[in-house]
PDB file of C-alpha atoms in Angstrom:
ATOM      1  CA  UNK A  33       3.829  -2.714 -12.317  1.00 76.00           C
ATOM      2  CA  UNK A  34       2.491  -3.333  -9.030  1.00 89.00           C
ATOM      3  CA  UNK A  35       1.315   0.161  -6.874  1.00 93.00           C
ATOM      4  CA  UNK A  36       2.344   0.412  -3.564  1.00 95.00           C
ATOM      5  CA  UNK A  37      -0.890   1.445  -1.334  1.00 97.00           C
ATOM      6  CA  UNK A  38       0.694   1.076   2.150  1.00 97.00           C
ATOM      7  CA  UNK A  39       4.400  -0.369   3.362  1.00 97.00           C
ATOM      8  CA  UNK A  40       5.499  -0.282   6.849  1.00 96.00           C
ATOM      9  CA  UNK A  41       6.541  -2.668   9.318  1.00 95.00           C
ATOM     10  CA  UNK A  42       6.328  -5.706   7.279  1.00 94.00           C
ATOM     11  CA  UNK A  43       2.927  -4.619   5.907  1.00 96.00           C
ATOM     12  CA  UNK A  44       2.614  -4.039   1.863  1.00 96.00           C
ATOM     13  CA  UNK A  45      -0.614  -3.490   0.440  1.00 97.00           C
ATOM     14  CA  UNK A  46      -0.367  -3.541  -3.929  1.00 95.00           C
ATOM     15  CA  UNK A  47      -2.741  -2.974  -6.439  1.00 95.00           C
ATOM     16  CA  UNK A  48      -2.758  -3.760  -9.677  1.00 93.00           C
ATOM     17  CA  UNK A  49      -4.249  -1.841 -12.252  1.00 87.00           C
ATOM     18  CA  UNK A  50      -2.870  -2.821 -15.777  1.00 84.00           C
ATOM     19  CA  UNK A  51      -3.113  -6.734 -16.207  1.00 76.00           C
ATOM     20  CA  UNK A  52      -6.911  -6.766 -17.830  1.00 70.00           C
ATOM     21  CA  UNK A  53      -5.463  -4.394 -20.367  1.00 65.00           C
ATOM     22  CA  UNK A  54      -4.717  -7.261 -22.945  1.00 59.00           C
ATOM     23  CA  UNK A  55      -6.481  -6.275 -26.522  1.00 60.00           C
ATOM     24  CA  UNK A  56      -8.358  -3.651 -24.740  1.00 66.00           C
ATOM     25  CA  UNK A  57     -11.811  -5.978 -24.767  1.00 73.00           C
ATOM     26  CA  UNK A  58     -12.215  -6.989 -21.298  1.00 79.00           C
ATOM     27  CA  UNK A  59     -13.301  -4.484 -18.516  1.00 84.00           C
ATOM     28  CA  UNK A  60     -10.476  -2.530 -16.707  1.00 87.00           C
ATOM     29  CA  UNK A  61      -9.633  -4.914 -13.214  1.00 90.00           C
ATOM     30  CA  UNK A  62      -8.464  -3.865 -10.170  1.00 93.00           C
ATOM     31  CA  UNK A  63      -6.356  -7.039  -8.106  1.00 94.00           C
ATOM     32  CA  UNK A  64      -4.945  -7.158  -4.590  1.00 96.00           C
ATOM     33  CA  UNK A  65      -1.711  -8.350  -2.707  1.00 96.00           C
ATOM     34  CA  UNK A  66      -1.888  -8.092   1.338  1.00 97.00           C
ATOM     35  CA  UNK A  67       1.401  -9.327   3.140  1.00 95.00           C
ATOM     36  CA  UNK A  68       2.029  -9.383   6.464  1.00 96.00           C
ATOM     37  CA  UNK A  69       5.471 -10.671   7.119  1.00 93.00           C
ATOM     38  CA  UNK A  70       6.377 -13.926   5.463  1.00 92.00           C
ATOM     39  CA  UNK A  71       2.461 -14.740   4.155  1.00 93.00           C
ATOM     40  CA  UNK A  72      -0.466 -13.063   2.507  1.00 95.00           C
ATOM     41  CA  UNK A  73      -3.898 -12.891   0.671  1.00 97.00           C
ATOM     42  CA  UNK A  74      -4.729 -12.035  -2.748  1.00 97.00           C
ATOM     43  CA  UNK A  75      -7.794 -10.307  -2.925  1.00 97.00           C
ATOM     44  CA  UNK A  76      -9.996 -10.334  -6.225  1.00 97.00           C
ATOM     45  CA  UNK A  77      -7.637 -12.353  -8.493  1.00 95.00           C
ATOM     46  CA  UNK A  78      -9.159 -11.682 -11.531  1.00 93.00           C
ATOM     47  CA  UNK A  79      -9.142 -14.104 -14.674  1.00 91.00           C
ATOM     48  CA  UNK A  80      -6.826 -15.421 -16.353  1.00 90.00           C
ATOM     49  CA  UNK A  81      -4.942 -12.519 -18.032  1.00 86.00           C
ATOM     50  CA  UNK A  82      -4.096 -11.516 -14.703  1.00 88.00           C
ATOM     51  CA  UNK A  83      -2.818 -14.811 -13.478  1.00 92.00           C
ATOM     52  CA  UNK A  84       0.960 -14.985 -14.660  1.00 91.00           C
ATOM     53  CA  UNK A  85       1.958 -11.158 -14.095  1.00 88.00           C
ATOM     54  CA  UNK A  86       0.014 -11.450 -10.375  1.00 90.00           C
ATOM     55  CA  UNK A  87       2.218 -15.057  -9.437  1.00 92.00           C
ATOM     56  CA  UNK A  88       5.403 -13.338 -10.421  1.00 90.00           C
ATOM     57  CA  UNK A  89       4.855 -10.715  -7.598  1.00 87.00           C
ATOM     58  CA  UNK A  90       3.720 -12.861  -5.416  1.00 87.00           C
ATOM     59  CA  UNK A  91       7.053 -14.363  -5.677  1.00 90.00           C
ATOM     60  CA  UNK A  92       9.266 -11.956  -4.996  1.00 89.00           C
ATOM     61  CA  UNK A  93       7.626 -10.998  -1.686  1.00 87.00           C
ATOM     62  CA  UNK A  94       7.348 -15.126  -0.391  1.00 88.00           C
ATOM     63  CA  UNK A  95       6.968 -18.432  -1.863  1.00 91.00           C
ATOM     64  CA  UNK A  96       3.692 -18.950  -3.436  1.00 91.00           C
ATOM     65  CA  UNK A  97       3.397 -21.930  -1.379  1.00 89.00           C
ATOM     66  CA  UNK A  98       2.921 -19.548   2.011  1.00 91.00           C
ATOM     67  CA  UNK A  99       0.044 -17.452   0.264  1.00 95.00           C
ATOM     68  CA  UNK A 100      -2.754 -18.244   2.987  1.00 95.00           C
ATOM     69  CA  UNK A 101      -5.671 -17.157   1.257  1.00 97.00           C
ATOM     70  CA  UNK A 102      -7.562 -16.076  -1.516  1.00 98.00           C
ATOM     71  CA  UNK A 103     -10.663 -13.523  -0.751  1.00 98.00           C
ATOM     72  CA  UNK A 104     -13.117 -12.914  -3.191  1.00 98.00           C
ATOM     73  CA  UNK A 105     -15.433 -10.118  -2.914  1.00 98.00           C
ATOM     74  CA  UNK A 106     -17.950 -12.527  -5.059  1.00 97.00           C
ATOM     75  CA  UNK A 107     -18.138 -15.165  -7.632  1.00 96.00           C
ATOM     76  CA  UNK A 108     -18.263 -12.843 -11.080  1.00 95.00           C
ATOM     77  CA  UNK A 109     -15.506 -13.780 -13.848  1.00 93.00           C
ATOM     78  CA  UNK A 110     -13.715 -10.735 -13.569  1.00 92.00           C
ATOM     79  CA  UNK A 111     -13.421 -11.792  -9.463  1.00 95.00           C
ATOM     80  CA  UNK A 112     -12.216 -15.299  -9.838  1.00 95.00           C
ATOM     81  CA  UNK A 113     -11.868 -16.948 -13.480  1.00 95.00           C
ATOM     82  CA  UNK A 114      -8.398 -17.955 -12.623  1.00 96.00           C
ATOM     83  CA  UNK A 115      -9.366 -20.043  -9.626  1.00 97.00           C
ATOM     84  CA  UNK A 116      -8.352 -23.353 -10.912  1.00 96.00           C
ATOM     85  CA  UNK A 117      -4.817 -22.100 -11.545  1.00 96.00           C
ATOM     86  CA  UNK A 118      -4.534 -20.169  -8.067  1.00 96.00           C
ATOM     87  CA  UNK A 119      -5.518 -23.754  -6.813  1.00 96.00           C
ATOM     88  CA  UNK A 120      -2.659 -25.443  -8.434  1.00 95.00           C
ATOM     89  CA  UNK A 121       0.022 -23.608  -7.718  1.00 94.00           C
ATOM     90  CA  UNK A 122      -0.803 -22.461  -4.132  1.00 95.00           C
ATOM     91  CA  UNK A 123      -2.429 -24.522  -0.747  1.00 95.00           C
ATOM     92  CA  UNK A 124      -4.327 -21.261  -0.491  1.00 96.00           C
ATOM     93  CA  UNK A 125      -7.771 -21.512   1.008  1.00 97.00           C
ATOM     94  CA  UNK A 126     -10.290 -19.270  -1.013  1.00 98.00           C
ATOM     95  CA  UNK A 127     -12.461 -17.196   1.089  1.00 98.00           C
ATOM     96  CA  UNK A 128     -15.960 -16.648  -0.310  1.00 98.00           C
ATOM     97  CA  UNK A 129     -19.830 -16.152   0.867  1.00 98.00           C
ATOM     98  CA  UNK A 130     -21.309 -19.114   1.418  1.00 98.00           C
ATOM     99  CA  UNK A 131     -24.020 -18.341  -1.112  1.00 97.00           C
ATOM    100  CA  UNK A 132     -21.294 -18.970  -3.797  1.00 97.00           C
ATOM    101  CA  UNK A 133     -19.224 -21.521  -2.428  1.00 95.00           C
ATOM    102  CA  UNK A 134     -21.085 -24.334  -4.290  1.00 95.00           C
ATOM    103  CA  UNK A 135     -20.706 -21.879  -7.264  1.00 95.00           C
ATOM    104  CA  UNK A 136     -17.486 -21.318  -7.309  1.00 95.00           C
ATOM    105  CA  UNK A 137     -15.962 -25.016  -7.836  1.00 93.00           C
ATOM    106  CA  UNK A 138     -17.046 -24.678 -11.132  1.00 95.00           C
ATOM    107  CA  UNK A 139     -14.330 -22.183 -12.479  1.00 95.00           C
ATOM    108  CA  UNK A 140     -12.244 -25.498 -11.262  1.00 94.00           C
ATOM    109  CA  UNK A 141     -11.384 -29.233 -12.500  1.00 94.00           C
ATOM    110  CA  UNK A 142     -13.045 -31.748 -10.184  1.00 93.00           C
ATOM    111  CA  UNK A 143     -11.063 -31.892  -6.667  1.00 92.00           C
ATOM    112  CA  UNK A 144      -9.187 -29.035  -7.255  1.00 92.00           C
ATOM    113  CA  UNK A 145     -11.139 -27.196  -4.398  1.00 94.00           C
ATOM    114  CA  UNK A 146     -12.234 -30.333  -1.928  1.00 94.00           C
ATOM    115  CA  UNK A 147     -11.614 -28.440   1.682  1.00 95.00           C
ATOM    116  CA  UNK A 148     -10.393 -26.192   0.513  1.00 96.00           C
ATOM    117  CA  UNK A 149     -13.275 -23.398   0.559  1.00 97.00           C
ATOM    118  CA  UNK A 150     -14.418 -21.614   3.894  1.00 98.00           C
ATOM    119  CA  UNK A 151     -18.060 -19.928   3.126  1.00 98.00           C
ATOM    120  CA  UNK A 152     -18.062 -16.338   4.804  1.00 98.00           C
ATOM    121  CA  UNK A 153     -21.220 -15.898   6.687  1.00 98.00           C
ATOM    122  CA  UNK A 154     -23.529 -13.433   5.809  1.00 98.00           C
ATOM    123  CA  UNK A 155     -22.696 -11.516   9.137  1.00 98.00           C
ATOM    124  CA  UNK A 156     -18.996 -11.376   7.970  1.00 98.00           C
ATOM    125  CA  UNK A 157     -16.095 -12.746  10.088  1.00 98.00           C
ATOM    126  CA  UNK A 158     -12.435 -11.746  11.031  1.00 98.00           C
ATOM    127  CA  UNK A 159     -10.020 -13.690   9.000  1.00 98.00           C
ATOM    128  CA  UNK A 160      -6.165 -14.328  10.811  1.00 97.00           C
ATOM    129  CA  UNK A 161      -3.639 -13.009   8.262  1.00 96.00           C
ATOM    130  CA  UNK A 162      -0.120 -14.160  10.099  1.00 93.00           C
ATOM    131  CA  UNK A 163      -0.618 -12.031  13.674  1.00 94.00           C
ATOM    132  CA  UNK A 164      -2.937  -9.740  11.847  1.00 96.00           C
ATOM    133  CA  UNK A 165      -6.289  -9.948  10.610  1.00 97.00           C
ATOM    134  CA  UNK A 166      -8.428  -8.764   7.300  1.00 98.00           C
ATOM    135  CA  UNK A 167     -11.708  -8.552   8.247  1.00 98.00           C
ATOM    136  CA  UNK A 168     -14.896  -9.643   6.040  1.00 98.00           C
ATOM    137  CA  UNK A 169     -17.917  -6.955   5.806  1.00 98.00           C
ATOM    138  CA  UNK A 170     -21.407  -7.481   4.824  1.00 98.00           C
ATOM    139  CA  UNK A 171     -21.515  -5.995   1.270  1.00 98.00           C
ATOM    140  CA  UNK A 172     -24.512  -7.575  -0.243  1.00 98.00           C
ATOM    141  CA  UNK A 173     -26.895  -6.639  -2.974  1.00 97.00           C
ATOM    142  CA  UNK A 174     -23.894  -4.306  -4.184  1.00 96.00           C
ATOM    143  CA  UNK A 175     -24.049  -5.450  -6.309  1.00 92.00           C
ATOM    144  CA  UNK A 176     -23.939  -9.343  -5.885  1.00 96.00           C
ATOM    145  CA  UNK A 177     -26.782 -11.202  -3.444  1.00 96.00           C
ATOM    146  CA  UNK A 178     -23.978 -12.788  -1.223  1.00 97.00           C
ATOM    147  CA  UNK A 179     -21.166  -9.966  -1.354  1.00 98.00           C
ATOM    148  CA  UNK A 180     -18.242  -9.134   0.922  1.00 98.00           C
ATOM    149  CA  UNK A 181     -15.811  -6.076   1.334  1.00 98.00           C
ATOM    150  CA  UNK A 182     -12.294  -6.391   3.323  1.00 98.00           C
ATOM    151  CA  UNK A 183     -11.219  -4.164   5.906  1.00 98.00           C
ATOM    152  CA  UNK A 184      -7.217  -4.173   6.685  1.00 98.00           C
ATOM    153  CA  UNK A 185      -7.070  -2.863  10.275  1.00 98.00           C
ATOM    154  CA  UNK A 186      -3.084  -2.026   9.687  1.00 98.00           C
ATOM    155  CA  UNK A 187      -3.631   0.000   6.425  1.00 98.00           C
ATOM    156  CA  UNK A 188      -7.256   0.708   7.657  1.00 98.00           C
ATOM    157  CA  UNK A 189      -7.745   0.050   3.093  1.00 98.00           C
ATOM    158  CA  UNK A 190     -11.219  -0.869   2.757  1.00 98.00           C
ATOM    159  CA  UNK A 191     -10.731  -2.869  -0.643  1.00 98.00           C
ATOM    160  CA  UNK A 192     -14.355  -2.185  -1.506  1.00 98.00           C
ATOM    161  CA  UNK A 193     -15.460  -4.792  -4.474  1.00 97.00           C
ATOM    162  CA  UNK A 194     -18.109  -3.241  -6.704  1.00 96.00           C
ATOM    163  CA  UNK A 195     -18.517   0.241  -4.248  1.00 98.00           C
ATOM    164  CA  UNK A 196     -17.020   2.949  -5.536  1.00 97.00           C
ATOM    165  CA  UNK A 197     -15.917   2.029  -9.032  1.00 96.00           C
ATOM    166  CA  UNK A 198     -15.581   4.410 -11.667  1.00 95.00           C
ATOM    167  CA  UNK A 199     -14.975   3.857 -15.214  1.00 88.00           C
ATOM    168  CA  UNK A 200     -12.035   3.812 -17.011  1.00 83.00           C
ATOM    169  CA  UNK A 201      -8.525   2.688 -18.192  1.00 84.00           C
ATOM    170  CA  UNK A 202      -5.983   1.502 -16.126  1.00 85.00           C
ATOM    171  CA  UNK A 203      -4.022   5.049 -15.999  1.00 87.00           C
ATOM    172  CA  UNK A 204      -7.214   6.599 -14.895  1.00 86.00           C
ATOM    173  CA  UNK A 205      -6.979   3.744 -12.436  1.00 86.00           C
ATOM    174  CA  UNK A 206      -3.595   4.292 -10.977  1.00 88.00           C
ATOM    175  CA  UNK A 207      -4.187   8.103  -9.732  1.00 91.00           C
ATOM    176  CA  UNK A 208      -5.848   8.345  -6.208  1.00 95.00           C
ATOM    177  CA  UNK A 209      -9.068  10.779  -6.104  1.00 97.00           C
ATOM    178  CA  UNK A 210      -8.666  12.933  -3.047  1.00 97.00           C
ATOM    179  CA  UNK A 211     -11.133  15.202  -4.243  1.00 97.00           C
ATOM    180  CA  UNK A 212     -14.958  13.515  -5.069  1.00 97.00           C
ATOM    181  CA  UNK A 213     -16.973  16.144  -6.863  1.00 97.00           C
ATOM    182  CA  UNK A 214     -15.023  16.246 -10.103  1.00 96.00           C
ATOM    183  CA  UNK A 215     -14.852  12.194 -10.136  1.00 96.00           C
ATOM    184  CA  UNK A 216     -19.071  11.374  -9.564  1.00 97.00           C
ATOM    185  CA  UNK A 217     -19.464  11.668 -13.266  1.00 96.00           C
ATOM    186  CA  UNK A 218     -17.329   8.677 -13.671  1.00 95.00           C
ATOM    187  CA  UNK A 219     -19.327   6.694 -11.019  1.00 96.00           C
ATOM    188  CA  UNK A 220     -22.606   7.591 -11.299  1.00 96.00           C
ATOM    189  CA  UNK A 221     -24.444   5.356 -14.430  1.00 96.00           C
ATOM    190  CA  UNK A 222     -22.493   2.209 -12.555  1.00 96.00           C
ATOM    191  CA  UNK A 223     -23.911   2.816  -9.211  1.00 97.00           C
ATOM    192  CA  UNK A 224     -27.318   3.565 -10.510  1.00 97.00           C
ATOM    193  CA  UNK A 225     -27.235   0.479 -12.876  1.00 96.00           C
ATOM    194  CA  UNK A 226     -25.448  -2.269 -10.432  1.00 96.00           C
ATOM    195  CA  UNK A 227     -26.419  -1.242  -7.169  1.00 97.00           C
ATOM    196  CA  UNK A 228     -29.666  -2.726  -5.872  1.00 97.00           C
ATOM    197  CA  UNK A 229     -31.358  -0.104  -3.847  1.00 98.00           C
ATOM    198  CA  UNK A 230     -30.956   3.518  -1.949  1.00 98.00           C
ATOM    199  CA  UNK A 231     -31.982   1.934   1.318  1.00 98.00           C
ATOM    200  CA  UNK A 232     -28.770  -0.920   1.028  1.00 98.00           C
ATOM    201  CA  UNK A 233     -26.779   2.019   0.296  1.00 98.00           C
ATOM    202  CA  UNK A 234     -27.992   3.880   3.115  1.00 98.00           C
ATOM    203  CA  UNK A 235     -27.170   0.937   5.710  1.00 98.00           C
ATOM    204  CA  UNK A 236     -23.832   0.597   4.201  1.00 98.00           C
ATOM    205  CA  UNK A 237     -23.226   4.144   4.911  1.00 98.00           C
ATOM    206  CA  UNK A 238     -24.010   3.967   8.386  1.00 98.00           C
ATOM    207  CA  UNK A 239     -21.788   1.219   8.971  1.00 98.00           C
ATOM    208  CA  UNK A 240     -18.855   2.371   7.025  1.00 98.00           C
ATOM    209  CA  UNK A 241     -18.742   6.149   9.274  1.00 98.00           C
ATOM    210  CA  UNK A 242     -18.166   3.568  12.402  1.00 97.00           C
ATOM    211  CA  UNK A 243     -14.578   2.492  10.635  1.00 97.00           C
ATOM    212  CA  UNK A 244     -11.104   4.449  10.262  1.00 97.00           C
ATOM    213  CA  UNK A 245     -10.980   4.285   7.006  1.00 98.00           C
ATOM    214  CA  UNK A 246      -7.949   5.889   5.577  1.00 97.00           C
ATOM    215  CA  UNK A 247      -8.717   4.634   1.444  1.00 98.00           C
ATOM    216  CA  UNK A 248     -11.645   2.938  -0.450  1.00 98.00           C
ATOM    217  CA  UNK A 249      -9.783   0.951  -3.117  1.00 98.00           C
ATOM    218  CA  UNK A 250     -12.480  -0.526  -5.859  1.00 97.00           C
ATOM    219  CA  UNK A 251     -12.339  -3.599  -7.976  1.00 95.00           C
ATOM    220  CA  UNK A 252     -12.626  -1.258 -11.168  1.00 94.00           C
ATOM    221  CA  UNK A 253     -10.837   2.257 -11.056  1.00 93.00           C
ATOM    222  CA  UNK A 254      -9.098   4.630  -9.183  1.00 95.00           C
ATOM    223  CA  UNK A 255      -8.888   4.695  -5.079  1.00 97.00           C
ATOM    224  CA  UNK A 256     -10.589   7.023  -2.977  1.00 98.00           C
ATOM    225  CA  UNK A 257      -8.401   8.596  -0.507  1.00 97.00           C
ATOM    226  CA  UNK A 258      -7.960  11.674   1.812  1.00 97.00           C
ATOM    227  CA  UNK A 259     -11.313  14.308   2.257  1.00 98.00           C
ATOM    228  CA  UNK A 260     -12.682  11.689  -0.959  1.00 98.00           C
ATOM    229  CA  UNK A 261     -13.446   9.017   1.246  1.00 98.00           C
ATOM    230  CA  UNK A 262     -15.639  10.483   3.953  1.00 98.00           C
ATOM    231  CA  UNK A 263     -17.275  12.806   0.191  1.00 98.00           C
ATOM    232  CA  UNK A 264     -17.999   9.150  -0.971  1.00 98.00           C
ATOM    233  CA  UNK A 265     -19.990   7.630   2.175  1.00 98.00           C
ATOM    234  CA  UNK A 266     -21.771  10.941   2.181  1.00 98.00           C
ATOM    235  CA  UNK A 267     -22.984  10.736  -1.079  1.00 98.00           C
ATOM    236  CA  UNK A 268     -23.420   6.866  -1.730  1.00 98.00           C
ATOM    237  CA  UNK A 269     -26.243   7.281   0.708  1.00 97.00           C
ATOM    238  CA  UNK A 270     -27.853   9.754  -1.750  1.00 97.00           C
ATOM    239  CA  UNK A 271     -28.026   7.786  -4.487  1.00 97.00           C
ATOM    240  CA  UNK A 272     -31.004   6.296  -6.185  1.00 97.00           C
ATOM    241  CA  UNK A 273     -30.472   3.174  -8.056  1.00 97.00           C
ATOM    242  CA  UNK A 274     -31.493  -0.811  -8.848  1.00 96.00           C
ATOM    243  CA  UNK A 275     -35.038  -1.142  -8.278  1.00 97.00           C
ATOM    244  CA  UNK A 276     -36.128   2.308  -7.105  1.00 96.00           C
ATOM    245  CA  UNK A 277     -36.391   3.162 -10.722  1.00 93.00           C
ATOM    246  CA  UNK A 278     -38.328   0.095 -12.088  1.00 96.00           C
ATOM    247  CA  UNK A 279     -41.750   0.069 -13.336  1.00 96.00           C
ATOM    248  CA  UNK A 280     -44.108  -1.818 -15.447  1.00 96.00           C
ATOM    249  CA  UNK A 281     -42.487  -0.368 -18.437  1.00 96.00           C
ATOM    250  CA  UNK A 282     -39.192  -2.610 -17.622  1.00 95.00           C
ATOM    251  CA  UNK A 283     -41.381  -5.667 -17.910  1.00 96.00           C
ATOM    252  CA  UNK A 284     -43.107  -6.152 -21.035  1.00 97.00           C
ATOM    253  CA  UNK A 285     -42.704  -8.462 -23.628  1.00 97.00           C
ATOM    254  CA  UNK A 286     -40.386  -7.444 -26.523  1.00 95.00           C
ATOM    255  CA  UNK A 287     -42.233  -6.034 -29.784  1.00 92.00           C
TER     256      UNK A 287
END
């Protein structure tokens, strides 16, 4: 079941929470489906689990064929393992840093991706959707080296990647947080673990209070929305994690 994050005008926004759930051993997957009239962009795909159930929808919106893009937040499994199948039954173009766009061919049989890859540049770039636009932001070193987020200026979504994930299943996943406090213990160990540093997060912070930003959607969990979302740039900027915690003592040779 796909859920509806914004629809007006010809605009849909979908998440969907539920199609990593298969045998419960993989970790709980957010994907993406932005349309804007008679095209759109999956963003974060997933792997293959997701593949058939995610195609389907796209189908009942448009024909496959017109999907214009695929946007990955980064090059991780859980991002883009379905890649090669995305490639053969769509012209999409896939929409990556260029840091990984040598990687990512790999996840394909040879050809499958020949021009068919535009490398984001690590300043971002605005990316034509139809007559709108989805625009790339500089994400990186949360938690990937070359790392994007994607601002919707219709929505005003900012489907986030790896910031702000909590931990969970997918029912967790499908109810919006509007308030933050009760949620942090869900978030915490993964920021502290995955990000890379305080001062990234601090930077991000201070570019993410120039945006409207109406919802922070994650790859993994539940959306941040309402008073949540400005709670969540305020505290993300607190937060201690990656390398301001490493010592010697992570470094030594195993007994």
């Amino acid at each position: 079941m796909a859920i509806e994050l914004f629809n007006q005008n010809g605009h849909v926004c979908l998440m969907f929470a539920h199609l990593s759930d298969e045998g419960g051993e993989a970790v709980q997957a957010n994907q993406f489906l932005v349309i804007h009239g008679d095209t759109g962009a999956i963003i974060d795909p997933g792997g293959n689990m997701a593949y058939n159930e995610l195609l389907l929808t796209v189908g009942r919106y448009f024909s496959p064929q017109k999907l214009s893009m695929i946007l990955a937040s980064h090059a991780d499994p859980d991002i883009i393992a379905s890649l090669d199948r995305w490639m053969t039954s769509t012209q999409a173009t896939l929409y990556i840093s260029r840091l990984w766009e040598r990687f990512a061919p790999h996840f394909c049989k040879p050809g499958k991706t020949q021009g068919r890859i535009v490398g984001i540049p690590d300043p971002g770039m605005r990316i034509r959707l139809g007559n709108s636009e989805i625009v790339a932001l500089p994400a990186h070193f949360m938690h990937s080296e070359g790392n994007f987020q994607f601002w919707d200026p219709v929505s005003r979504i900012l489907f986030s990647g790896d910031l702000g994930v909590s931990m969970g299943t997918s029912a967790d996943a499908a109810q919006p947080i509007t308030s933050l406090a009760a949620h942090i213990p869900k978030m915490e160990a993964f920021h502290r673990r995955y990000m890379v540093s305080n001062k990234v997060l601090r930077l991000w912070a201070n570019m993410a209070r120039t945006l409207p930003i109406h919802m922070i959607v994650p790859q993994h969990g539940a959306p941040l929305a309402g008073p949540a979302v400005k709670e969540f740039i305020d505290w993300i900027g607190t937060v201690d994690c990656g390398v301001d915690h490493l010592t010697q003592a992570n470094y030594t040779i195993p007994l």
